[in-house]
Amino acid sequence: MNEIVPVVDMNNISIEFPGVKALDGVSLRLFQGEVHALMGENGAGKSTLIKALTGVYAIDGGTITVMGVQHSFSTPAEAQAARISTVYQEVNLCPNLSVEENILLGREPRRRGGIHWREVRRKAKDVLEQLQLGHIDPGSILSSHSIAIQQLVAIARSVQVDAKVLILDEPTSSLDSDEVQQLFTVIRTLRDRGVAILFVSHFLEQVYDISDRMTVLRNGKLVGEFMTRDLPRMGLISKMIGKEMDALAELEEAESRREPDRSERVPFVQAENLGRKGSVQDVTVAIHAGEILGLAGLLGSGRTETARLLFGADRADQGQLRIGGTARTLRTPRSAIDQGVAFSSENRKEEGLISDLSVRDNLVLAMQASKGWLRRVPGHTQDQLAEKFIRALDIRPANKDALIQNLSGGNQQKVLLARWLITNPKLLILDEPTRGIDIGAKTQIQKLISSLASDGMSIIFISAELEEVLRLSDHIAILKDRRMVADIPNDGVTMEDVMTIIAGSNA
Amino acid sequence: MSVLTRTPAPQGRTRISRLQGKARYAPTLATVGLFLAMFAAGAIMYPGFLSGQVFLNLLIDNTFLIVLAVGMTFVILTGGIDLSVGSVVALSMMIAAALLQAGWNPIAVIALVLLTGATFGLLMGLVIQVFEIQPFIVTLAGLFLARGLCYVISVDSITVTDPFFTAMAQARIPLTGNLFIAPGVVIALVVVAIAFYVLHQTRFGRTVYAIGGGESSALLMGLAVPRTKVLVYGISGLCSAIAGILFSFYSLSGYSLAATGLELDAIAAVVVGGTLLTGGYGYVLGSLAGVLILGIVQTFISYEGTLSSWWTRIVIGALLLAFILLQKLFSRKVKLT
Amino acid sequence: MNALLKHRLTWPVLALVLLLVLNQLFRSDFLSVRVQDGHLYGSLIDILRNGAPTILIALGMTLVIASRGIDLSVGAVAAIAGAVSCTYIYNSPDPTSLRTAAIGVSIAVVAGLALGLWNGFLVAVIGIQPIIATLVLMTAGRGLAQLVTDGQIISVSNDPYQAIGAGFFLGLPISILIAVAAFAVAGLLTRRTALGTLIEAVGINPVASRLAGLNARTITWTVYVFSGLCAAIAGLMISSNVTAADANNAGLYIEMDAILAVVIGGTSLAGGRYSLVGTLVGALIIQTLTTTVYTLGIPPEVTLVFKALVVIIVCLLQSSKARTLLGKRKRPLTEQAEVKVAV
Ligand SMILES: Nc1ncnc2c1ncn2[C@@H]1O[C@H](COP(=O)(O)OP(=O)(O)OP(=O)(O)O)[C@@H](O)[C@H]1O
Ligand SMILES: [Mg+2]
């Protein structure tokens, strides 16, 4: 295998941003017909390496050779012309256009000088069906879909072309296991056709499932290139974090349950048949202080919509909601926050980050909003809080004045989590809080959630990763087709149990 | 000529995150519907309003504004803005008048004017793209520059006596009955049709929408973002030049103070037509309807006849507001159903 | 040195200095300031005094733009303010007294606040795009002003009133003192409280701001009211300076100058981070430019061409991209693009 010329050969690549050396002499080789995993902690430089390859960032040092020819792409368009197809970490599509257009934008089939729209539809349908996404209407507007669907559309776009190299930067971070399997089927087909695939994920199972070989980065430096089958998981983890740490053991530890405090007989939040036309219906839940409620359900089953109702981001038009024993109508997030409810959205780019402000400003935003504009959180308090949470959550770079848009995806997620922790809410709704977070940080966050609950905070936990939901939650609400169909206590519930309920209920 | 007062403007942002399916067309449909409603209201209020010729006159009197709005639609769809259009119209008229006076062949004059307009736009686009300066500022400088060049050509008004231009000014194309239109109307409608085709049937047009939806995304998708961004300003410049020629047909003169504030009319027409200033949403047919709306407001005023100049302004402002509010209400309804 | 070159105010300040030097080269007494009757006189003082209305309006405009809006109606609001105060003073039984002037000024200020409230209502509550919402008042506003003055130019002779635009205090023009005081108040108000950051947050990402619990509506409303207030005071300065209300021409085109000043000062029209000091420098550049045209004796025909060139040059100097191209330093491609999306 080694005699073969690599399809992509990145040699000794360096990239420096003001104040950060994001990549320092990193090399990467991709061969025909392999799935290559790029591994590393949050901020290790994975996305940067991908952007260097595809012409988004100019490199400060090193060479890039694609199919034997040395290249330095200066735009993504040039990389695409060299048949490199990429899905970037953040969904980069046009929300104002239809799904089919997003899939084929820039390469629409034409006839007699005009776009052949019927052919566009057909091709879009084809690729969607290939990904088992036949249920998505190709004519629907992209922004009407959830982040997960948008991510799938981005993937559909990338596999729609006849590429030599396919790059997927955390494509699975918001997908359910079924979608992941669909994606892997497609990846395997492409691999067998000889496509070189670069795959980034923080899910070790997926990496071991799909990859043949991996390159590990740490702090912008190359750790090494390994055959997947030769490198055990523990070895990989210690290579990524740079020390012998038993992250898996810690995972076990996080599992150890606390007993929720049900001494207060009135639940903190109690929803009865809460719903909203066109959004989600029949939400009936009760959450006590110190309890963790997990929301389970397939993609598009209404998990995020439920969260938005309980937070007042969308206004409910059916049912009742009691918070702290009193009936409430939540008109705006503000009114929910005043009751002690907090909500961290799954859509970090659009609904979380204030991109042009610093880490510190982003951290204190929710607290400041609660105090009102007149009572500014004093500068030194801001600094203290920022430093405290940067340390507590290990946010990197540990610089409170860095612009949040320059942080890596996982670190941005931690900042947003901290934004709400600072306000010390009574109910914290976490929509995909561990998306894009590396394995070390993930256990850390899971532990944090458990300990917050032990301290009496109620938590609603939403994750596409069902194992995670089962591990953490005290009880589990199951959604199907935008309707809540069950709320079961978590006494040893298994994934199969949940799937049975989903399959069985025809509510 | 100018429905609104002078002086240009940039963008604000209303987020429409979950515009769904047919709801995309809601603002544009609202515009068309409201235009019909206003026409009906006029018919009830004023005798003689309800005639085909009143409608056709709307087109005849606004040919140049239609063409301007078309160019502006391209720019605004990408999330940009072009404040220079009014001045470029004036400059085109000045160049045409001066060259015709010097005895040039009218066809050569028209060709040269169109070339100048397009080049002017392309240059602004290049500055915007290459140096990454905000379109508002670059085109504002373009506004000053083009207007300044008018003065440099001549401070006085130049009359056009060229037989071709005068023929175009007087020509009327009869339709059925007693109805007629001017040749300019045909040109303007052809421009609209071409724009519609380009925006919906070419990759270039789709890239225009994609840039409005998210410029960095469009770039990462490998679209020709820089080229498209430069070209839309070129198109707007070209449209301004065409509008300048149409205006010359209409007024048979060149004057440095002509078309002041026209850029605001064009922007207002585009926005009233349902296009979002932040880019990505809107239709060129909406812009056409927007021009007609502004035109009908003007017609109302002229039918009212007795208004003092200040009441005219107030009424125009009020009608504009009423219209925007109705559009808002209307498109919200459509979205729900 | 490098940090200095990168600071976003460096280039505007440099441009201002260059313009002043240029003037000094053509008129050797340009930079000199004389004391006459206990007042300061000189071209620099004139620049400050004539620039005061623009400075003030640019101040209000900065916050509006930071919130991702725009206010086109400021010129019309200035005209209305001048019209109501002058009309009141003209018709009052005691048109020369301080009391009359004070009441006239108060009426104008209330009018400005009310008009700002109106703009804010359209933008924040009804949700109309700012450019169109304020275009309504821009169009109708001058008509309203004419309605108040009945289409006449209303001249008044009231010394206290005249002092606002033409008077001196401690040797300095009162108008510039007012403008500077307004800057100081606004600076303190936005930076000592959280208002500034919250405005920026709303301007950068309104959706995320709402989800973080910000009351975006109130904030948006506030900035338009403030802009209305600034415009009203500027309108008072303008009418007081000429002791008359001219509904047609007072504050004509001033919105463009104000927007230019804001942008030259380094605030992006896409909203978000703003710089009040930058706006101040920008407004001074605009005013100096106007003065320069006279100093250099530029023929009126090419005045606009000259202005266009200076604007472009200042913006080029400021554009980091232009400097990168000159310096040939490589830079990530999306960094700018990301920010520009909304432009
Ligand atoms: N445009 C930028 N400007 C400044 N610093 C940047 C920029 N982009 C990335 N960085 C920094 O470069 C480093 C590498 O970031 P990168 O996004 O490549 O990490 P990653 O490995 O993809 O992490 P994650 O798993 O969280 O996505 C981080 O420290 C980040 O803060
Ligand atoms: Mg990454």
Tab-separated table of N, CA, C and O and ligand atoms in Angstrom, chain A residues 41-48 50-51 89-90 169-170 200 202 348 407-410 436, ligand 2:
chain	number	residue	atom	x	y	z
A	41	GLU	N	-7.971	16.695	20.077
A	41	GLU	CA	-8.890	17.360	20.986
A	41	GLU	C	-9.476	18.597	20.328
A	41	GLU	O	-9.047	19.011	19.252
A	42	ASN	N	-10.420	19.250	21.023
A	42	ASN	CA	-10.935	20.532	20.548
A	42	ASN	C	-9.793	21.519	20.433
A	42	ASN	O	-9.006	21.683	21.360
A	43	GLY	N	-9.705	22.149	19.294
A	43	GLY	CA	-8.671	23.155	19.106
A	43	GLY	C	-7.334	22.578	18.693
A	43	GLY	O	-6.336	23.291	18.635
A	44	ALA	N	-7.293	21.275	18.390
A	44	ALA	CA	-6.018	20.666	18.014
A	44	ALA	C	-5.557	21.142	16.635
A	44	ALA	O	-4.371	21.128	16.329
A	45	GLY	N	-6.507	21.564	15.814
A	45	GLY	CA	-6.135	22.065	14.495
A	45	GLY	C	-6.705	21.257	13.345
A	45	GLY	O	-6.294	21.442	12.199
A	46	LYS	N	-7.667	20.405	13.626
A	46	LYS	CA	-8.230	19.555	12.572
A	46	LYS	C	-8.911	20.378	11.488
A	46	LYS	O	-8.615	20.240	10.299
A	47	SER	N	-9.818	21.238	11.924
A	47	SER	CA	-10.552	22.025	10.931
A	47	SER	C	-9.604	22.942	10.165
A	47	SER	O	-9.782	23.182	8.972
A	48	THR	N	-8.624	23.447	10.865
A	48	THR	CA	-7.669	24.334	10.208
A	48	THR	C	-6.905	23.593	9.127
A	48	THR	O	-6.675	24.118	8.031
A	50	ILE	N	-7.930	21.080	7.439
A	50	ILE	CA	-8.851	20.867	6.318
A	50	ILE	C	-9.011	22.143	5.501
A	50	ILE	O	-9.013	22.120	4.272
A	51	LYS	N	-9.094	23.255	6.202
A	51	LYS	CA	-9.258	24.519	5.479
A	51	LYS	C	-7.988	24.884	4.719
A	51	LYS	O	-8.039	25.552	3.687
A	89	GLN	N	-17.171	22.001	9.107
A	89	GLN	CA	-17.740	21.685	10.416
A	89	GLN	C	-19.067	22.406	10.674
A	89	GLN	O	-20.032	21.791	11.076
A	90	GLU	N	-19.071	23.714	10.447
A	90	GLU	CA	-20.329	24.431	10.584
A	90	GLU	C	-21.078	24.233	9.273
A	90	GLU	O	-20.480	24.211	8.215
A	169	ASP	N	-15.857	17.029	7.932
A	169	ASP	CA	-15.430	17.542	9.233
A	169	ASP	C	-16.603	17.435	10.213
A	169	ASP	O	-17.554	18.208	10.144
A	170	GLU	N	-16.527	16.483	11.100
A	170	GLU	CA	-17.589	16.207	12.080
A	170	GLU	C	-18.978	16.142	11.439
A	170	GLU	O	-19.882	16.881	11.810
A	200	VAL	N	-13.575	13.317	10.269
A	200	VAL	CA	-13.296	13.835	11.598
A	200	VAL	C	-14.487	13.543	12.492
A	200	VAL	O	-15.631	13.763	12.092
A	202	HIS	N	-15.542	13.030	16.990
A	202	HIS	CA	-15.125	12.807	18.373
A	202	HIS	C	-15.712	11.511	18.919
A	202	HIS	O	-15.467	11.152	20.063
A	348	ARG	N	-25.414	26.669	17.358
A	348	ARG	CA	-24.473	27.542	18.027
A	348	ARG	C	-24.185	28.784	17.193
A	348	ARG	O	-24.149	29.887	17.716
A	407	LEU	N	-12.433	30.840	18.157
A	407	LEU	CA	-12.249	29.598	18.909
A	407	LEU	C	-12.660	28.401	18.052
A	407	LEU	O	-13.449	28.546	17.126
A	408	SER	N	-12.137	27.256	18.392
A	408	SER	CA	-12.586	26.052	17.677
A	408	SER	C	-14.006	25.713	18.125
A	408	SER	O	-14.468	26.181	19.162
A	409	GLY	N	-14.690	24.917	17.290
A	409	GLY	CA	-16.099	24.639	17.535
A	409	GLY	C	-16.387	24.145	18.939
A	409	GLY	O	-17.302	24.612	19.618
A	410	GLY	N	-15.605	23.197	19.405
A	410	GLY	CA	-15.845	22.622	20.718
A	410	GLY	C	-15.685	23.647	21.827
A	410	GLY	O	-16.457	23.669	22.792
A	436	GLY	N	-19.860	18.081	19.080
A	436	GLY	CA	-18.569	18.584	18.637
A	436	GLY	C	-17.556	18.713	19.749
A	436	GLY	O	-16.565	19.417	19.607
D	2	MG	MG	-13.071	21.670	14.085
